[in-house]
PDB file of C-alpha atoms in Angstrom:
ATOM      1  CA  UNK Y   1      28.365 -11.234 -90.106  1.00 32.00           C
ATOM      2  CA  UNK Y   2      27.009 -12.241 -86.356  1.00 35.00           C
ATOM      3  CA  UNK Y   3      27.202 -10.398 -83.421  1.00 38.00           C
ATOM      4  CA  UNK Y   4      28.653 -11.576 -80.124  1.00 36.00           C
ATOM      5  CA  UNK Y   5      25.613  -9.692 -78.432  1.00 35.00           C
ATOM      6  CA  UNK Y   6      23.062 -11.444 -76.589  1.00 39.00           C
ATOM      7  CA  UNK Y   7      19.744  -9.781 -76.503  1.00 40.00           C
ATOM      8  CA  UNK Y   8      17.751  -9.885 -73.347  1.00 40.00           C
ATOM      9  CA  UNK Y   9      18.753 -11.438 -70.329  1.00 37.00           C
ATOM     10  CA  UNK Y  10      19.918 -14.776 -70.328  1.00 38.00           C
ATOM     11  CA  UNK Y  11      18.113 -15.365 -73.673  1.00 47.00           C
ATOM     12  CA  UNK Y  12      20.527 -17.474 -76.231  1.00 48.00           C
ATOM     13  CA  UNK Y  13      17.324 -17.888 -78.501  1.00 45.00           C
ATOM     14  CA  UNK Y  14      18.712 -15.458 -81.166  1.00 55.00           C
ATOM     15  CA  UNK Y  15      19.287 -17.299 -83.898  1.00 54.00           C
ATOM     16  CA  UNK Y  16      22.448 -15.718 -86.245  1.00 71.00           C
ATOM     17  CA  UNK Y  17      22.106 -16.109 -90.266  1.00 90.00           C
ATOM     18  CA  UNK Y  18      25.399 -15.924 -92.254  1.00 90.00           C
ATOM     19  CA  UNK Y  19      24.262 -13.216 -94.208  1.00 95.00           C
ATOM     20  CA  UNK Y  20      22.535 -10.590 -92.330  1.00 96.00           C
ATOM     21  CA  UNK Y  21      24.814  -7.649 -92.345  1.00 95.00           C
ATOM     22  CA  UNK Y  22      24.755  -4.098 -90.649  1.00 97.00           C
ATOM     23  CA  UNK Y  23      27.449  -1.162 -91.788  1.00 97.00           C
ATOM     24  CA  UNK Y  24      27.526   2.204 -90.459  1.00 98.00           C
ATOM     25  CA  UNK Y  25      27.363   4.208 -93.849  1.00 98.00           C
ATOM     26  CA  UNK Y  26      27.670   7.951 -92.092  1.00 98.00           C
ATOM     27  CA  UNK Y  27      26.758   9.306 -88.490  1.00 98.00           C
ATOM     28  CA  UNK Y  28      27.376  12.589 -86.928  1.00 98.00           C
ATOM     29  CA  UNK Y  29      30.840  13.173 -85.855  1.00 97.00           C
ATOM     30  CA  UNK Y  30      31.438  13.494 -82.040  1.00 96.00           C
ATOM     31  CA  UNK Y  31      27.330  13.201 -81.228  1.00 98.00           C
ATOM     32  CA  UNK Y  32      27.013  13.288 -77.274  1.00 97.00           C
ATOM     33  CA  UNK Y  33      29.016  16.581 -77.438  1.00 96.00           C
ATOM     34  CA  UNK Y  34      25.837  17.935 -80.002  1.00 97.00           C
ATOM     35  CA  UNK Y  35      23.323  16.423 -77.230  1.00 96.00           C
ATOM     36  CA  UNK Y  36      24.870  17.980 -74.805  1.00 95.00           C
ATOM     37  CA  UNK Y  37      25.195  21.402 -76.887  1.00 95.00           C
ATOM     38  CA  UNK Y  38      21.636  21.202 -77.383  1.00 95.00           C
ATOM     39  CA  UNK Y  39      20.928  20.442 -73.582  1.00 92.00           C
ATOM     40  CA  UNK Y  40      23.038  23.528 -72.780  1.00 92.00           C
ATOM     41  CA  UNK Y  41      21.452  26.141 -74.831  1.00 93.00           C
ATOM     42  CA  UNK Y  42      17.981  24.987 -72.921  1.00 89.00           C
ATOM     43  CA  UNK Y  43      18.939  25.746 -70.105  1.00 85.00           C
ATOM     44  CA  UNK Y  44      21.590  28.337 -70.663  1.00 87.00           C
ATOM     45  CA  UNK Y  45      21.314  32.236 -71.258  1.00 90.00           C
ATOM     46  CA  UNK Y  46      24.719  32.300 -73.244  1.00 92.00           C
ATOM     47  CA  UNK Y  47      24.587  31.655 -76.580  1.00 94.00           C
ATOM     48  CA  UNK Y  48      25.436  28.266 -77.901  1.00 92.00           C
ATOM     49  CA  UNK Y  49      28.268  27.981 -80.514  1.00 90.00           C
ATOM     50  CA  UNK Y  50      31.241  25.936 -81.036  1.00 90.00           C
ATOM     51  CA  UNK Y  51      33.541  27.967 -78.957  1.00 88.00           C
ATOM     52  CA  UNK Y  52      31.637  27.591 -76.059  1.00 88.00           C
ATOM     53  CA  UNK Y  53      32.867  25.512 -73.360  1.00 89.00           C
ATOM     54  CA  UNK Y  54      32.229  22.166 -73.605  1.00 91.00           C
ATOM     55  CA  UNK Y  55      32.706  19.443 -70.925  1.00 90.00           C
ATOM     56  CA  UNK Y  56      35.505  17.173 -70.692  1.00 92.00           C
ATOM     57  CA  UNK Y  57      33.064  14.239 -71.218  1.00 94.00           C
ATOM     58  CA  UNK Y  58      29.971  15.502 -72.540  1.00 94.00           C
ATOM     59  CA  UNK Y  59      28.690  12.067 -72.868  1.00 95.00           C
ATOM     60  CA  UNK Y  60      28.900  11.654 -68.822  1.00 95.00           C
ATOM     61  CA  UNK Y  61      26.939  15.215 -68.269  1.00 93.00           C
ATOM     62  CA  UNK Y  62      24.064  14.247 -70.929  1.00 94.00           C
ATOM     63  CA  UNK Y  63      23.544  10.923 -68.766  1.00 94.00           C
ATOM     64  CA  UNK Y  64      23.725  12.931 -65.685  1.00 92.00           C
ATOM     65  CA  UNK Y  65      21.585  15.797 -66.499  1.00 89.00           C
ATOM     66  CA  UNK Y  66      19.237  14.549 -68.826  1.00 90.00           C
ATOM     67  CA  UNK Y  67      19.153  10.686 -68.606  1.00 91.00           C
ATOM     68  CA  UNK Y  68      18.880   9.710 -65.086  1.00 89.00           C
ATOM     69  CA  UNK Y  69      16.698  12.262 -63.833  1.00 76.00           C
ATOM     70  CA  UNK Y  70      14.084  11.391 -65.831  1.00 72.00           C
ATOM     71  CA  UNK Y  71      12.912  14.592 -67.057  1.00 71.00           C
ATOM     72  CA  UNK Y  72      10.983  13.372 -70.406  1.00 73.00           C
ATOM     73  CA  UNK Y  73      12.837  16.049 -71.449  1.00 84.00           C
ATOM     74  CA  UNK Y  74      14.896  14.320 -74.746  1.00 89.00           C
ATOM     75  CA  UNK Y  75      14.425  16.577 -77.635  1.00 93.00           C
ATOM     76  CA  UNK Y  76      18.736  17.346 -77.912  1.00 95.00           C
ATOM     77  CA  UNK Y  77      18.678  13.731 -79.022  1.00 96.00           C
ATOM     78  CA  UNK Y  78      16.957  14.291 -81.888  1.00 96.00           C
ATOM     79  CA  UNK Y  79      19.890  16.041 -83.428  1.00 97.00           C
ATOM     80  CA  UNK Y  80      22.690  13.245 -84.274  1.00 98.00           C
ATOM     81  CA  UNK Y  81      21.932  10.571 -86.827  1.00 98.00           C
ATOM     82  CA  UNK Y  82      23.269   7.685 -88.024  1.00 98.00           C
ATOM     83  CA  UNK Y  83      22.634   6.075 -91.348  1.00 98.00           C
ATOM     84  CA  UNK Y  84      22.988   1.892 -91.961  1.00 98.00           C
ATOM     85  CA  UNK Y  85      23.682   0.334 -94.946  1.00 98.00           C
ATOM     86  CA  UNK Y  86      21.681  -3.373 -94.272  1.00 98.00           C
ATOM     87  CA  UNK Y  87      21.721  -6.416 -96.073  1.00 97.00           C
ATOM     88  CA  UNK Y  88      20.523  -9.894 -96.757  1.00 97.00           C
ATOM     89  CA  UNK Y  89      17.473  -9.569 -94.626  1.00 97.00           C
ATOM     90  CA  UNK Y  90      13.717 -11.239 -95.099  1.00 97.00           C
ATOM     91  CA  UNK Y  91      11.821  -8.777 -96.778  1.00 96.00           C
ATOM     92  CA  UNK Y  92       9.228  -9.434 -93.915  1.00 95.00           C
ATOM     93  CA  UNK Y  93      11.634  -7.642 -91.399  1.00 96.00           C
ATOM     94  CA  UNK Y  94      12.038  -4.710 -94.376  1.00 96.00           C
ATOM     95  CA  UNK Y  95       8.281  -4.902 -94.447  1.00 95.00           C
ATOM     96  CA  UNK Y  96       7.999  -4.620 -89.777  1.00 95.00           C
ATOM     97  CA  UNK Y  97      10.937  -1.866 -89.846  1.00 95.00           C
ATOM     98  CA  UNK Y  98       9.482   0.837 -91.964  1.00 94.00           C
ATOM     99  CA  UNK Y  99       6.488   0.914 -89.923  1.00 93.00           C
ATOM    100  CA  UNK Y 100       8.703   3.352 -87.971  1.00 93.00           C
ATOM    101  CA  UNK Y 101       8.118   6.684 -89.294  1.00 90.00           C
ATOM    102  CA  UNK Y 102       9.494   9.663 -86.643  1.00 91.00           C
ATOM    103  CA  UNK Y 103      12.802  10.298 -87.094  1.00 93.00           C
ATOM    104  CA  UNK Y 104      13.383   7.226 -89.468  1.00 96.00           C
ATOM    105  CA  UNK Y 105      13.964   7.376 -92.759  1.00 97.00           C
ATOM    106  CA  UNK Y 106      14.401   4.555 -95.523  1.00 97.00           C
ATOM    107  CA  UNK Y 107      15.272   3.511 -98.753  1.00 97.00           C
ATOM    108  CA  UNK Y 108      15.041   0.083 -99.697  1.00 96.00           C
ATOM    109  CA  UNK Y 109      16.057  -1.728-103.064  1.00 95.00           C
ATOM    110  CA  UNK Y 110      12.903  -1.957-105.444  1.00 92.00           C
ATOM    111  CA  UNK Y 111      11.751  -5.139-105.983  1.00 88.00           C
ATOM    112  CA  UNK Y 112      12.732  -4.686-109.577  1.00 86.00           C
ATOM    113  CA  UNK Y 113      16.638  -5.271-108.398  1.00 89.00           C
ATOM    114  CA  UNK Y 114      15.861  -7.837-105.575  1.00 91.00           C
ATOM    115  CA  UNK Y 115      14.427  -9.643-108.794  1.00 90.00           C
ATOM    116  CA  UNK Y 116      17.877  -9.899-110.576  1.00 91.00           C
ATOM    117  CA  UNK Y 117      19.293 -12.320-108.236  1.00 92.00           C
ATOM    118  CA  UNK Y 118      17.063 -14.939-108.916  1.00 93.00           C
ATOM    119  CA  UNK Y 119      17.653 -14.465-112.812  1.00 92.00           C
ATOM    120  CA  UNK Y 120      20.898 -15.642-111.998  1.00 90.00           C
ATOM    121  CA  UNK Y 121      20.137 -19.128-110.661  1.00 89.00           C
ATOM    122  CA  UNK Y 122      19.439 -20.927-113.433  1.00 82.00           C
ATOM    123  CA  UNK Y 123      16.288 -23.109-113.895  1.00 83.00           C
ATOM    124  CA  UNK Y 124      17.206 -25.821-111.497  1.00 88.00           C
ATOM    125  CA  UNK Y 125      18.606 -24.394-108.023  1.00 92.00           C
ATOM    126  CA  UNK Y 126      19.866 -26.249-105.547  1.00 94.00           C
ATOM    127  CA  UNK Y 127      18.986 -25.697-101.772  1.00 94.00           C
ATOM    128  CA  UNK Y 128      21.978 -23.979-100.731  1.00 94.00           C
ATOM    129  CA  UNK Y 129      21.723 -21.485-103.706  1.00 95.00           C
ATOM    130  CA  UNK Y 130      17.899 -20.979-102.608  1.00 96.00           C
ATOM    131  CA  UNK Y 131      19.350 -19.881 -99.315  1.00 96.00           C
ATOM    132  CA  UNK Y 132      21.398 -16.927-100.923  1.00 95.00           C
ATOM    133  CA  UNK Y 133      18.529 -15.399-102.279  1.00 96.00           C
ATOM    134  CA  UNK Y 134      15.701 -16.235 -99.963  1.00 97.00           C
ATOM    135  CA  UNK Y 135      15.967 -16.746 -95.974  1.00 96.00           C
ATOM    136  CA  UNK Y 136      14.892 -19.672 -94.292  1.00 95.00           C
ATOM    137  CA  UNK Y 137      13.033 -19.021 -90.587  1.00 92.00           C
ATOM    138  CA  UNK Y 138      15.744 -20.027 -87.998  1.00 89.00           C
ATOM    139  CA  UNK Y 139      12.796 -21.678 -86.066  1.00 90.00           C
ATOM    140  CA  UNK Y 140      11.965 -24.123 -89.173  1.00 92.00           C
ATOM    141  CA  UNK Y 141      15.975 -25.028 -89.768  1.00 90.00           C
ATOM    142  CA  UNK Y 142      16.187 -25.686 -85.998  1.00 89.00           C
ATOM    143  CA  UNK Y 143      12.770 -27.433 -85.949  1.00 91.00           C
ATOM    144  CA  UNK Y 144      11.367 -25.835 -83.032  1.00 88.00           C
ATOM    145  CA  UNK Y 145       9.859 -22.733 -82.107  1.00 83.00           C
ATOM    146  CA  UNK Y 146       9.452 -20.630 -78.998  1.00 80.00           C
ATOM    147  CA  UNK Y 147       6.182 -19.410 -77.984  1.00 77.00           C
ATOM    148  CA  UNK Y 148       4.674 -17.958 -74.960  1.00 75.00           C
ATOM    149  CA  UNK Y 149       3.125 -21.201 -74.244  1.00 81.00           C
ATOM    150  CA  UNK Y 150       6.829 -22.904 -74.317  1.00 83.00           C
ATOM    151  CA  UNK Y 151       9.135 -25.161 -76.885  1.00 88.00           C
ATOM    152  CA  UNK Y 152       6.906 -26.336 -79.692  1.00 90.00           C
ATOM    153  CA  UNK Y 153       8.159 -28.667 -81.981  1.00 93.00           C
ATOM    154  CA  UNK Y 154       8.332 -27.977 -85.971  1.00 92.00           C
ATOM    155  CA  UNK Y 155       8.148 -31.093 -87.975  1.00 94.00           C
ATOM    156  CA  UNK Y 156      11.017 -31.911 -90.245  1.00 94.00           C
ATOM    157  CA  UNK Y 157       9.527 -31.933 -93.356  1.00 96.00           C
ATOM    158  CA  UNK Y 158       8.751 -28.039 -92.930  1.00 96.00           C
ATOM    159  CA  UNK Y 159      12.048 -27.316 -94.113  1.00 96.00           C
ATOM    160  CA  UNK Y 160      11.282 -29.348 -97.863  1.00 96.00           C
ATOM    161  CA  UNK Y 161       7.987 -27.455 -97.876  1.00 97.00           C
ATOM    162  CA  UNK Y 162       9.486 -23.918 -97.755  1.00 97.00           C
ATOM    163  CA  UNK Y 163      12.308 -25.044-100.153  1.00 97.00           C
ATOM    164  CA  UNK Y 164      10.310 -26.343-102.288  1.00 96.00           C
ATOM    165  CA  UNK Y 165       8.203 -23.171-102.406  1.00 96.00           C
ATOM    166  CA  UNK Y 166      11.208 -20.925-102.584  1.00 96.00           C
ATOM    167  CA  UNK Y 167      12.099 -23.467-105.895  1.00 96.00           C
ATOM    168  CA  UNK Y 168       8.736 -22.465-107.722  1.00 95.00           C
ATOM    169  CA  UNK Y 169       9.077 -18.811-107.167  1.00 95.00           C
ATOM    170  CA  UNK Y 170      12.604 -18.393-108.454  1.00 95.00           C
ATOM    171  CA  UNK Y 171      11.758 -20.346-111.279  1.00 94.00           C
ATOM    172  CA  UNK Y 172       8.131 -18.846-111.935  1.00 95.00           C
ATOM    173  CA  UNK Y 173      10.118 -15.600-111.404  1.00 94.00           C
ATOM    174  CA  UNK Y 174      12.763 -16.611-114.402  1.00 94.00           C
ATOM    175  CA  UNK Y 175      10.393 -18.083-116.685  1.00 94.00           C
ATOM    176  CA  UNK Y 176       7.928 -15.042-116.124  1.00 95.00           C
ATOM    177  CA  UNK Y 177      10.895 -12.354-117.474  1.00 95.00           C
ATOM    178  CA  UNK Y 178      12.844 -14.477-119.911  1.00 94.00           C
ATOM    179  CA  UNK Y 179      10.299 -16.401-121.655  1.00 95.00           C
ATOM    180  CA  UNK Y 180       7.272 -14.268-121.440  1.00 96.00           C
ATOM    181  CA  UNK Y 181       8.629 -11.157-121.218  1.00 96.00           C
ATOM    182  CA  UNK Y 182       7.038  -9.531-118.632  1.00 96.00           C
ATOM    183  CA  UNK Y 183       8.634  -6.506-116.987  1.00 94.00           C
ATOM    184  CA  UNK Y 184      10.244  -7.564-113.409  1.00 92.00           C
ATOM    185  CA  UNK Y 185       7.535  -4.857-112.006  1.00 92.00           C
ATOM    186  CA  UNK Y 186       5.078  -7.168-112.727  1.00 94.00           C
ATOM    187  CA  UNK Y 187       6.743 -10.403-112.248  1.00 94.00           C
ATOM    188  CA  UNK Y 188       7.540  -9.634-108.760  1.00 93.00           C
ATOM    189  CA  UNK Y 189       3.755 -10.094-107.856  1.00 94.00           C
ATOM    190  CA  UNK Y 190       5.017 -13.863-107.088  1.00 93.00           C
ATOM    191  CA  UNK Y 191       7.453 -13.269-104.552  1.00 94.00           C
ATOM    192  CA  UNK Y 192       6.224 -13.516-101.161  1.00 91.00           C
ATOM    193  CA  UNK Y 193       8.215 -12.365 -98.207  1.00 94.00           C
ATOM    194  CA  UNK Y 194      11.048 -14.472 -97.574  1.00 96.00           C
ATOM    195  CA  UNK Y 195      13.364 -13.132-100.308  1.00 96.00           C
ATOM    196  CA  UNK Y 196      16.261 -11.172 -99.056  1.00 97.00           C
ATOM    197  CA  UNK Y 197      16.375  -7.399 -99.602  1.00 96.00           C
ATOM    198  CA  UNK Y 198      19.084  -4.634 -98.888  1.00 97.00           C
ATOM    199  CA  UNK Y 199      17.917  -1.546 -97.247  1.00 97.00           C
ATOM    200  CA  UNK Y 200      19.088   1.960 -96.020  1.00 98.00           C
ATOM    201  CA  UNK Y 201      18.066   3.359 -92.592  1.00 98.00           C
ATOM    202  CA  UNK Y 202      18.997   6.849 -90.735  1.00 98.00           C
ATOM    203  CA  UNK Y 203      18.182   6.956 -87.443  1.00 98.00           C
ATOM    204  CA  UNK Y 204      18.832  10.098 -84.618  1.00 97.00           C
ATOM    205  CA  UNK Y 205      19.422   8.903 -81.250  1.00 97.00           C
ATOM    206  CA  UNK Y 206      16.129   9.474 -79.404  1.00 95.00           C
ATOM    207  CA  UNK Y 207      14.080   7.761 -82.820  1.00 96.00           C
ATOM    208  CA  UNK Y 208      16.755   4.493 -82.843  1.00 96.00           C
ATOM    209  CA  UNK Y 209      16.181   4.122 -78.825  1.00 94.00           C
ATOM    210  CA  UNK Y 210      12.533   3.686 -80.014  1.00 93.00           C
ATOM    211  CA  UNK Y 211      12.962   1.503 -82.948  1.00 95.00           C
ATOM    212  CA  UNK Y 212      15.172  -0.678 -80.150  1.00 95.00           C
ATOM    213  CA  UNK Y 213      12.438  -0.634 -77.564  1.00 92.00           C
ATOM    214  CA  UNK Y 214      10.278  -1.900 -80.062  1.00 92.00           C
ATOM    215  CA  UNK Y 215      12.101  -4.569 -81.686  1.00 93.00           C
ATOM    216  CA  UNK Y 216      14.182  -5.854 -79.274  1.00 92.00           C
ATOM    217  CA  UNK Y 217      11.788  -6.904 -76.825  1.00 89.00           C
ATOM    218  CA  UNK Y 218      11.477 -10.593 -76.437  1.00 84.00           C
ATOM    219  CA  UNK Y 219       8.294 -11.101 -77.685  1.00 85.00           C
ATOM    220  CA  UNK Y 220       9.425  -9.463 -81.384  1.00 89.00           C
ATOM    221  CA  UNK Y 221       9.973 -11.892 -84.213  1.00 90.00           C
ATOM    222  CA  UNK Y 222      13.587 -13.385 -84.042  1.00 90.00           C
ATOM    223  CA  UNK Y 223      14.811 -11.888 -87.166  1.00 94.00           C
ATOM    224  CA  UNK Y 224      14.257  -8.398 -86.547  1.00 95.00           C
ATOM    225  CA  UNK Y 225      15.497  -8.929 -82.579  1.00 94.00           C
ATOM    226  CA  UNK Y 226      18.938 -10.085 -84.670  1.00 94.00           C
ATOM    227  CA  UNK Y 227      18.985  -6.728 -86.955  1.00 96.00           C
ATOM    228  CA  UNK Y 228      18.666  -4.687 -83.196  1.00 96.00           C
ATOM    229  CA  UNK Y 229      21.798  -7.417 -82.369  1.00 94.00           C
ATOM    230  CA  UNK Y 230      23.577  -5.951 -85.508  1.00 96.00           C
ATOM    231  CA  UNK Y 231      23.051  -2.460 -84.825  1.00 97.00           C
ATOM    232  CA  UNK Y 232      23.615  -2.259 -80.783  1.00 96.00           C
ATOM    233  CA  UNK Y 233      27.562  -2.445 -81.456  1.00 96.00           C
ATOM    234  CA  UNK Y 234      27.123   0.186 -83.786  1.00 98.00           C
ATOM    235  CA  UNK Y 235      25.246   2.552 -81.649  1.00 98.00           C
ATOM    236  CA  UNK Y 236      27.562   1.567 -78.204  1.00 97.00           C
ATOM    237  CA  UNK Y 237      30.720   2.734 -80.320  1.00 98.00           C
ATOM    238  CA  UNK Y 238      28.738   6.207 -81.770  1.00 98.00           C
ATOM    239  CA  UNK Y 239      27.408   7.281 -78.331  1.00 98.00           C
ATOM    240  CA  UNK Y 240      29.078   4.757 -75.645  1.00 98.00           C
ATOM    241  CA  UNK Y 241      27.421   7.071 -72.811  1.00 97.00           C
ATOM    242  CA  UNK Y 242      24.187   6.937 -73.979  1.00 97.00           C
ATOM    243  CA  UNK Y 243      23.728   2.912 -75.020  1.00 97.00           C
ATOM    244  CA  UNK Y 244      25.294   2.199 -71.516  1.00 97.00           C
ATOM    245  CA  UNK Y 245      22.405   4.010 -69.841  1.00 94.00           C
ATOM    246  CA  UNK Y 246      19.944   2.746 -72.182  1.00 93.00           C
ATOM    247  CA  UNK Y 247      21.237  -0.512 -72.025  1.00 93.00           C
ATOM    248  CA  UNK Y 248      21.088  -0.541 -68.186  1.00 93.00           C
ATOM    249  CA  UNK Y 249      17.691   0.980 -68.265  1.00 90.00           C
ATOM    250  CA  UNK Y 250      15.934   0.409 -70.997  1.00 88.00           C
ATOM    251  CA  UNK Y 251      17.292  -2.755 -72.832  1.00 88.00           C
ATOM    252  CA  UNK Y 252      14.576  -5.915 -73.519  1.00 83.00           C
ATOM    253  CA  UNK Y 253      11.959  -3.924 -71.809  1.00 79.00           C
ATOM    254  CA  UNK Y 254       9.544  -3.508 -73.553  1.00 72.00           C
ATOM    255  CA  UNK Y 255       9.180   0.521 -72.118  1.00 71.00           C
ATOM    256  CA  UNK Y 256       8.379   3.258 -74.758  1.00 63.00           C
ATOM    257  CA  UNK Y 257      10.848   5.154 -76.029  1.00 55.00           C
ATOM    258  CA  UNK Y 258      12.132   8.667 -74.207  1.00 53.00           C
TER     259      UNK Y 258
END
């Protein structure tokens, strides 16, 4: 699953992996209209409930009156989440992701179930199997890398050298359970950070804004800018008032979150 998004602004660097995937697994029904409910009862001496009147387009009054003033004022968008079911990614970008903590939580498949894919491919994989179960850096496959300092090249053989290693840990990783019996727990002490892991994220508005200033700036590694590519259709659809201001505003800049 890719995304037709481009990150950034004129910046067709994004590389796009077959695999990567991003669901929407639940998210709070109708959320600008609880932003804006929240807003309200702020600055409201009525008493908030859900028979109160409510804007025709709630989303248009929370961009008015809370957004575009600037008011640092963002707490009502702390109160809709969404929750992402997200797969086939490094375990490096698992590992950069839940170093968000405020309004983030995770749960992430235990390394004792990433395991059980490479029990199933046999003692002698071939490279295209390899690439199922672990993820090859776009920059190696494309043999050049971006860096502040411009283009540099990647020599071919970089691409044999990470197979290669990929090779000796899904076969260490085999050998380790079935022949020598050692609990996955402890066989997983092999596996370095290029295996692909599934993971479960909930986000509320105001905490996903900051996860996207973070990580889709264009100095963040490529793979996690792609997961931000995989969840900013998500997020437009859920609150389409909201993404178009932060995407005017606040999108590949680098700015700390509201």
């Amino acid at each position: 699953m890719s995304s037709p998004y481009t990150l950034g602004k004129g910046d067709d660097f994004l590389p796009v992996d077959a695999l990567f995937q991003v669901v929407v697994l639940s998210q709070t029904p109708d959320p600008e209209r609880v932003i804006w409910q929240a807003m309200h009862q702020d600055y409201s001496a009525e008493y908030v409930t859900p028979a109160s009147r409510v804007p025709a387009n709630p989303g248009e009054a929370v961009v008015r009156h809370l957004l575009e003033g600037d008011r640092g004022h963002y707490g009502p968008l702390e109160h809709p989440q969404i929750t992402f079911g997200v797969g086939y990614f490094p375990h490096l970008v698992v590992q950069q992701a839940r170093t968000h903590r405020i309004g983030v939580s995770f749960d992430v498949q235990s390394y004792r179930y990433t395991g059980q894919q490479l029990l199933e491919l046999g003692s002698d994989p071939s490279p295209d199997q390899l690439e199922q179960v672990f993820y090859v850096p776009a920059n190696i496959k494309e043999g050049q890398a971006k860096t502040r300092d411009g283009i540099r090249p990647i020599a071919p053989e970089a691409l044999g050298i990470v197979l290669e290693q990929y090779r000796s840990q899904a076969v260490a990783y085999r050998r380790l359970v079935e022949e020598c019996g050692v609990p996955p727990e402890d066989a997983r002490c092999i596996l370095g950070y290029g295996i692909r892991q599934h993971f479960v994220v909930s986000f509320n508005c105001r905490s996903l804004m900051h996860f996207l200033d973070l990580r889709a700036k264009a100095d963040a590694q490529r793979e996690i800018r792609e997961l931000c590519e995989l969840i900013w259709p998500h997020f437009e659809a859920w609150c389409p008032h909201v993404a178009a201001w932060y995407r005017k505003n606040r999108w590949g800049r680098a700015r700390l979150s509201p």
